[in-house]
Amino acid sequence: MAVLPVLETPRLILRSFVPEDAAAVTELAADRRIADTTLNIPHPYDLRMAEEWIGTHAQRLANGEQAAFAVTLKSNLALIGAVSLGIERRFRRANLGYWIGVPWWHQGYATEAARVVVDFGFAECRLHRVHAVHLPRNPASGRVLQKIGMQQEGVQREHTCKNDVYEDLVLYGVLQRQWQTDKDYS
Ligand SMILES: CC(C)(COP(=O)(O)OP(=O)(O)OC[C@H]1O[C@@H](n2cnc3c(N)ncnc32)[C@H](O)[C@@H]1OP(=O)(O)O)[C@@H](O)C(=O)NCCC(=O)NCCS
């Protein structure tokens, strides 16, 4: 895939990141609460990291390895977060990941954005399976996965290590044949 499509939900527009998003990404991702429950976002987080991260997207998309969407509000086009698929083409599977900036938590945005990206993964990337993991101490993420219709498949014991502490990961998955493309994005 050479370019990502623009995805639309009732309240959101999801699009490719552009270099000009780096400042907004930095402002949101630098909050310790984002790094605390994600596996790949460091803390402290600075503008150079955001620029580098955005700079990897085009090649990773061209390689068929990743589809990373900027989550923006339809009302004012503000960037509020990110949702991505880490794709393994050989197995037609992808890992779903997301974060939403703290000022926009608890309004259903992660659920709305994650659902349309999984739709995209099954419909456009022809995936067979989408999976996701969250830390047990991050139940809000588990709730997002449940709300979009993913099933809990088990716990990977001490599968990750953050700040020298091993932590479990709760694993969720959904198969293409189980995915319901309903348009209730709330
Ligand atoms: C996890 C995250 C993406 C959720 O974003 P959000 O936009 O607030 O999520 P939504 O509003 O769509 O849904 C959150 C759900 O979790 C629930 N929830 C929130 N805090 C909770 C808690 N402590 N315990 C249980 N459920 C909780 C909410 O009530 C809501 O469920 P409901 O609609 O049934 O009431 C956001 O908190 C975030 O970006 N966190 C930091 C990064 C991160 O953890 N990313 C995921 C890595 S796996």
XYZ file of C-alpha atoms and ligand atoms in Angstrom:
234
model
C 0.000 0.000 0.000
C 1.534 3.315 -1.049
C -0.727 5.685 0.851
C -3.142 5.229 3.709
C -6.776 6.018 3.062
C -8.557 8.573 5.214
C -10.979 6.841 7.581
C -14.052 8.559 8.931
C -16.277 7.851 11.919
C -19.109 9.964 13.342
C -16.705 12.160 15.379
C -13.249 11.409 13.998
C -11.064 11.579 10.942
C -8.134 9.153 10.845
C -5.342 9.995 8.426
C -1.610 9.534 7.845
C 0.733 11.410 10.137
C 2.583 14.319 8.539
C 5.818 15.950 9.784
C 3.824 18.942 11.032
C 2.104 16.659 13.585
C 5.330 16.186 15.544
C 4.701 19.043 17.983
C 1.180 17.855 18.815
C 2.374 14.260 19.178
C 5.113 15.416 21.533
C 2.753 17.447 23.672
C 0.401 14.485 24.135
C 2.844 11.576 24.228
C 5.177 13.317 26.675
C 2.584 12.889 29.416
C 3.903 10.191 31.731
C 0.480 8.511 31.753
C 0.887 7.649 28.046
C 4.314 6.060 28.465
C 3.243 4.281 31.639
C 0.899 1.791 29.970
C 2.313 1.556 26.445
C 5.109 -0.793 25.471
C 7.042 1.378 23.026
C 6.690 5.003 24.103
C 9.651 6.218 26.162
C 9.557 8.806 28.918
C 10.740 11.536 28.767
C 9.559 12.036 25.195
C 10.764 14.915 23.024
C 10.137 16.497 19.622
C 13.018 14.682 17.969
C 11.496 11.326 18.942
C 8.158 12.323 17.450
C 9.845 13.485 14.231
C 11.809 10.246 13.966
C 8.746 8.138 14.637
C 6.665 9.933 11.993
C 9.620 9.664 9.635
C 9.467 5.850 9.749
C 5.834 5.616 8.682
C 6.090 5.880 4.887
C 8.726 3.156 4.576
C 6.978 0.855 7.022
C 3.733 1.295 5.101
C 5.493 0.654 1.805
C 6.995 -2.511 3.321
C 3.526 -3.665 4.353
C 4.646 -3.686 8.002
C 2.586 -0.936 9.538
C -0.431 1.276 9.079
C -0.273 4.176 11.559
C -3.212 6.573 11.737
C -3.380 9.987 13.348
C -6.674 10.331 15.209
C -8.148 13.794 14.706
C -11.401 15.409 15.765
C -13.836 16.145 12.988
C -15.009 19.258 14.816
C -11.680 21.155 14.753
C -9.149 18.738 13.174
C -7.122 18.613 16.426
C -4.820 15.627 16.725
C -5.835 13.602 19.789
C -4.017 10.288 19.447
C -2.804 7.409 17.329
C -3.984 3.962 16.291
C -1.772 1.563 14.417
C -1.635 -1.913 13.016
C 1.709 -3.685 13.148
C 1.301 -6.073 10.242
C 2.885 -9.475 9.650
C 1.907 -10.158 6.051
C 3.200 -13.715 6.067
C 0.562 -14.669 8.626
C -2.054 -12.106 7.549
C -2.202 -10.880 11.129
C -1.687 -7.555 12.854
C -1.133 -6.158 16.306
C -3.466 -3.281 17.191
C -2.013 -0.463 19.278
C -3.390 2.926 20.337
C -3.119 5.879 22.631
C -5.361 8.881 23.180
C -4.124 12.136 24.743
C -5.145 12.528 28.377
C -7.421 15.571 27.787
C -9.625 13.361 25.601
C -9.858 10.234 27.761
C -13.206 8.718 28.778
C -15.164 9.995 25.798
C -15.192 6.843 23.704
C -12.583 8.061 21.227
C -10.220 5.076 21.554
C -13.101 2.709 20.955
C -14.348 4.662 17.937
C -10.888 4.889 16.393
C -9.803 1.314 17.117
C -12.980 -0.095 15.598
C -12.575 1.665 12.263
C -8.904 0.679 12.049
C -9.746 -2.981 12.619
C -12.437 -2.615 9.931
C -9.721 -1.263 7.658
C -7.379 -4.136 8.537
C -9.884 -6.791 7.623
C -11.412 -5.064 4.607
C -8.390 -3.395 2.991
C -5.352 -5.294 4.296
C -7.129 -8.638 4.007
C -5.992 -9.712 7.458
C -7.030 -13.035 8.927
C -6.541 -12.016 12.554
C -6.012 -8.926 14.687
C -4.598 -9.168 18.192
C -3.782 -6.699 20.946
C -2.277 -6.780 24.402
C -2.637 -4.626 27.493
C -1.126 -4.504 30.945
C -3.462 -5.887 33.642
C -3.143 -2.551 35.463
C -4.625 -0.815 32.416
C -8.232 -2.056 32.454
C -9.438 0.862 30.296
C -7.536 -0.631 27.369
C -9.071 -4.049 27.982
C -12.461 -2.400 27.997
C -11.758 -0.771 24.611
C -10.896 -4.173 23.155
C -14.012 -5.757 24.645
C -16.217 -2.956 23.341
C -15.001 -3.410 19.782
C -15.716 -7.126 19.995
C -12.340 -8.722 20.636
C -12.092 -11.762 22.890
C -9.685 -12.269 25.745
C -7.486 -15.240 24.893
C -5.227 -15.470 27.912
C -2.446 -13.909 29.902
C 1.176 -13.897 28.802
C 3.000 -14.153 32.101
C 5.723 -11.559 32.630
C 5.954 -11.191 28.861
C 7.184 -7.608 28.974
C 9.553 -5.586 31.091
C 9.032 -1.908 31.910
C 11.478 -0.004 34.042
C 13.122 -3.256 35.131
C 9.824 -4.760 36.287
C 8.433 -7.807 34.491
C 4.716 -7.509 33.815
C 1.995 -9.773 32.458
C 0.179 -8.953 29.235
C -3.492 -9.720 28.678
C -3.964 -10.984 25.129
C -7.035 -10.255 23.015
C -7.813 -11.391 19.486
C -10.440 -11.455 16.784
C -10.658 -13.377 13.525
C -11.889 -11.920 10.287
C -14.836 -14.320 10.175
C -15.949 -13.193 13.644
C -15.627 -9.481 13.040
C -18.896 -7.638 12.991
C -18.773 -4.550 10.864
C -21.577 -2.778 12.642
C -21.542 0.958 12.449
C -22.189 1.638 16.113
C -18.965 3.481 16.822
C -19.834 4.636 20.356
C -6.462 3.159 27.139
C -6.904 4.419 26.390
C -6.503 4.324 24.942
C -8.434 4.543 26.514
O -8.833 5.684 25.749
P -10.300 6.316 25.910
O -10.535 7.153 24.712
O -10.420 6.943 27.250
O -11.192 4.986 25.844
P -12.776 4.887 25.666
O -13.394 6.127 26.241
O -13.081 4.546 24.251
O -13.142 3.609 26.539
C -12.554 3.423 27.811
C -13.379 2.418 28.593
O -12.611 2.012 29.723
C -13.370 2.259 30.886
N -12.435 2.561 31.944
C -11.720 3.696 32.113
N -10.951 3.583 33.206
C -11.191 2.349 33.715
C -10.718 1.644 34.843
N -9.810 2.167 35.667
N -11.194 0.395 35.075
C -12.093 -0.154 34.248
N -12.574 0.460 33.135
C -12.128 1.695 32.898
C -14.281 3.402 30.541
O -15.362 3.469 31.452
C -14.682 2.999 29.126
O -15.610 1.938 29.135
P -17.210 2.186 29.037
O -17.455 2.910 27.739
O -17.789 0.812 29.067
O -17.593 3.031 30.206
C -6.271 5.688 27.041
O -6.516 5.665 28.424
C -4.778 5.802 26.786
O -4.348 6.294 25.752
N -3.971 5.351 27.761
C -2.513 5.477 27.660
C -1.953 4.663 26.514
C -2.427 3.236 26.538
O -2.561 2.634 27.617
N -2.696 2.679 25.355
C -3.125 1.305 25.250
C -1.977 0.389 25.394
S -2.511 -1.311 25.466
